[in-house]
Amino acid sequence: GQDRDQALQALSQSQSTFQAIFQGLLDAAIYANLDRKIQMVNPAFSSLFGYSTEEVLGRTTALLYAHPADYLKAGRERFDGQGQAAPGTYTQRYRRKDGSEFWAESSSLHVRDRDGHVLGMLGTHRDISARQVAEAAIAEAHARFAAVFHSSPLGMAIGLLSDGTFLDINAALERMIGYTRSEVVGKTGRDIRMWVDMDKRTEVLRRVGSEGVVMGLEARLKHRSGARFDGTLTRAKRSP
């Protein structure tokens, strides 16, 4: 009757809306059933993975993973037939049709029927290879800096530009001023009375803030014991 026709019309509209959203997603999208067989992909999927729709329909998602162990692990953690696995966002390494591997940020959610039964899994995937490379380069640069910082024979410190609060000092500076790192971090040169001339400290902070770097500035400093010594300071402002 009329109610049935209206229900069918609503269902058709709902399906059309879903199709439009699914096909228009900028991220690669895959819908797989409980057997993990691919039922639907969008154009962005073909662009990212290199497969046409016809090449993947009915095949398991195993062909998309870089390593078989990753496919099995994903099944245990996120593709529980009883819907017990928690959907969410994660990073995963995949393999394109041409054999090249890439990292993607993936999100998944369960698709359920009206009674709450799990029908399958909808997943979206965004290539983050460039981000991974950039993060690895940053991590390597930080590691190199840390190695130079801690092994340098010159006294070095990292501090806040606003008030000179120490964030870290190296072993060479510990020996120069007679304080350990744990005694200094969180304090300023004023707190540990490291400066003989406090006006000089104020000048250094001001010049670093305005000029970005101060090189070869001579200053009179104090050891923890009270002994005074001459130092040549080079300070630079780190870009964010």
PDB file of N, CA and C in Angstrom, residues 14 21 33 42 45 47 65 76 115 137 150 165 171 197 205 230:
ATOM      1  N   SER A  14      17.677   7.187   0.778  1.00  0.00           N
ATOM      2  CA  SER A  14      18.765   6.976   1.726  1.00  0.00           C
ATOM      3  C   SER A  14      19.958   6.326   1.040  1.00  0.00           C
ATOM      4  N   ILE A  21      27.596  10.390  -1.020  1.00  0.00           N
ATOM      5  CA  ILE A  21      28.605  10.731  -0.009  1.00  0.00           C
ATOM      6  C   ILE A  21      29.818   9.829  -0.155  1.00  0.00           C
ATOM      7  N   ASN A  33      32.429  -6.844   3.605  1.00  0.00           N
ATOM      8  CA  ASN A  33      31.466  -7.598   4.405  1.00  0.00           C
ATOM      9  C   ASN A  33      32.167  -8.340   5.539  1.00  0.00           C
ATOM     10  N   ASN A  42      35.437   3.651  -3.680  1.00  0.00           N
ATOM     11  CA  ASN A  42      35.149   4.926  -4.343  1.00  0.00           C
ATOM     12  C   ASN A  42      36.298   5.312  -5.283  1.00  0.00           C
ATOM     13  N   PHE A  45      39.766   5.626  -3.842  1.00  0.00           N
ATOM     14  CA  PHE A  45      40.438   4.355  -3.583  1.00  0.00           C
ATOM     15  C   PHE A  45      41.289   3.960  -4.793  1.00  0.00           C
ATOM     16  N   SER A  47      42.513   5.858  -7.071  1.00  0.00           N
ATOM     17  CA  SER A  47      43.638   6.789  -7.207  1.00  0.00           C
ATOM     18  C   SER A  47      44.768   6.441  -6.246  1.00  0.00           C
ATOM     19  N   TYR A  65      47.152  -4.907   2.106  1.00  0.00           N
ATOM     20  CA  TYR A  65      48.102  -4.761   3.216  1.00  0.00           C
ATOM     21  C   TYR A  65      49.527  -5.020   2.745  1.00  0.00           C
ATOM     22  N   ARG A  76      41.964  -9.450  13.833  1.00  0.00           N
ATOM     23  CA  ARG A  76      41.781  -9.748  15.259  1.00  0.00           C
ATOM     24  C   ARG A  76      41.339  -8.514  16.038  1.00  0.00           C
ATOM     25  N   ASP A 115      18.519  -3.887  13.211  1.00  0.00           N
ATOM     26  CA  ASP A 115      18.492  -4.632  14.471  1.00  0.00           C
ATOM     27  C   ASP A 115      19.822  -4.580  15.213  1.00  0.00           C
ATOM     28  N   ALA A 137      62.359  12.774   9.701  1.00  0.00           N
ATOM     29  CA  ALA A 137      63.459  13.724   9.530  1.00  0.00           C
ATOM     30  C   ALA A 137      63.597  14.624  10.754  1.00  0.00           C
ATOM     31  N   HIS A 150      74.801  17.239  24.257  1.00  0.00           N
ATOM     32  CA  HIS A 150      75.269  16.583  25.475  1.00  0.00           C
ATOM     33  C   HIS A 150      76.758  16.225  25.432  1.00  0.00           C
ATOM     34  N   THR A 165      64.502  30.972  31.928  1.00  0.00           N
ATOM     35  CA  THR A 165      64.381  29.736  32.702  1.00  0.00           C
ATOM     36  C   THR A 165      65.068  28.583  31.971  1.00  0.00           C
ATOM     37  N   ALA A 171      76.625  18.588  30.242  1.00  0.00           N
ATOM     38  CA  ALA A 171      77.604  18.247  31.278  1.00  0.00           C
ATOM     39  C   ALA A 171      78.703  19.295  31.394  1.00  0.00           C
ATOM     40  N   ASP A 197      77.071  40.430  36.940  1.00  0.00           N
ATOM     41  CA  ASP A 197      76.425  41.680  36.547  1.00  0.00           C
ATOM     42  C   ASP A 197      75.035  41.339  35.995  1.00  0.00           C
ATOM     43  N   LEU A 205      69.213  38.868  27.214  1.00  0.00           N
ATOM     44  CA  LEU A 205      67.845  38.458  26.913  1.00  0.00           C
ATOM     45  C   LEU A 205      67.176  39.430  25.948  1.00  0.00           C
ATOM     46  N   ASP A 230      85.506  34.412  33.605  1.00  0.00           N
ATOM     47  CA  ASP A 230      85.063  35.126  32.413  1.00  0.00           C
ATOM     48  C   ASP A 230      84.527  34.125  31.395  1.00  0.00           C
TER      49      ASP A 230
END
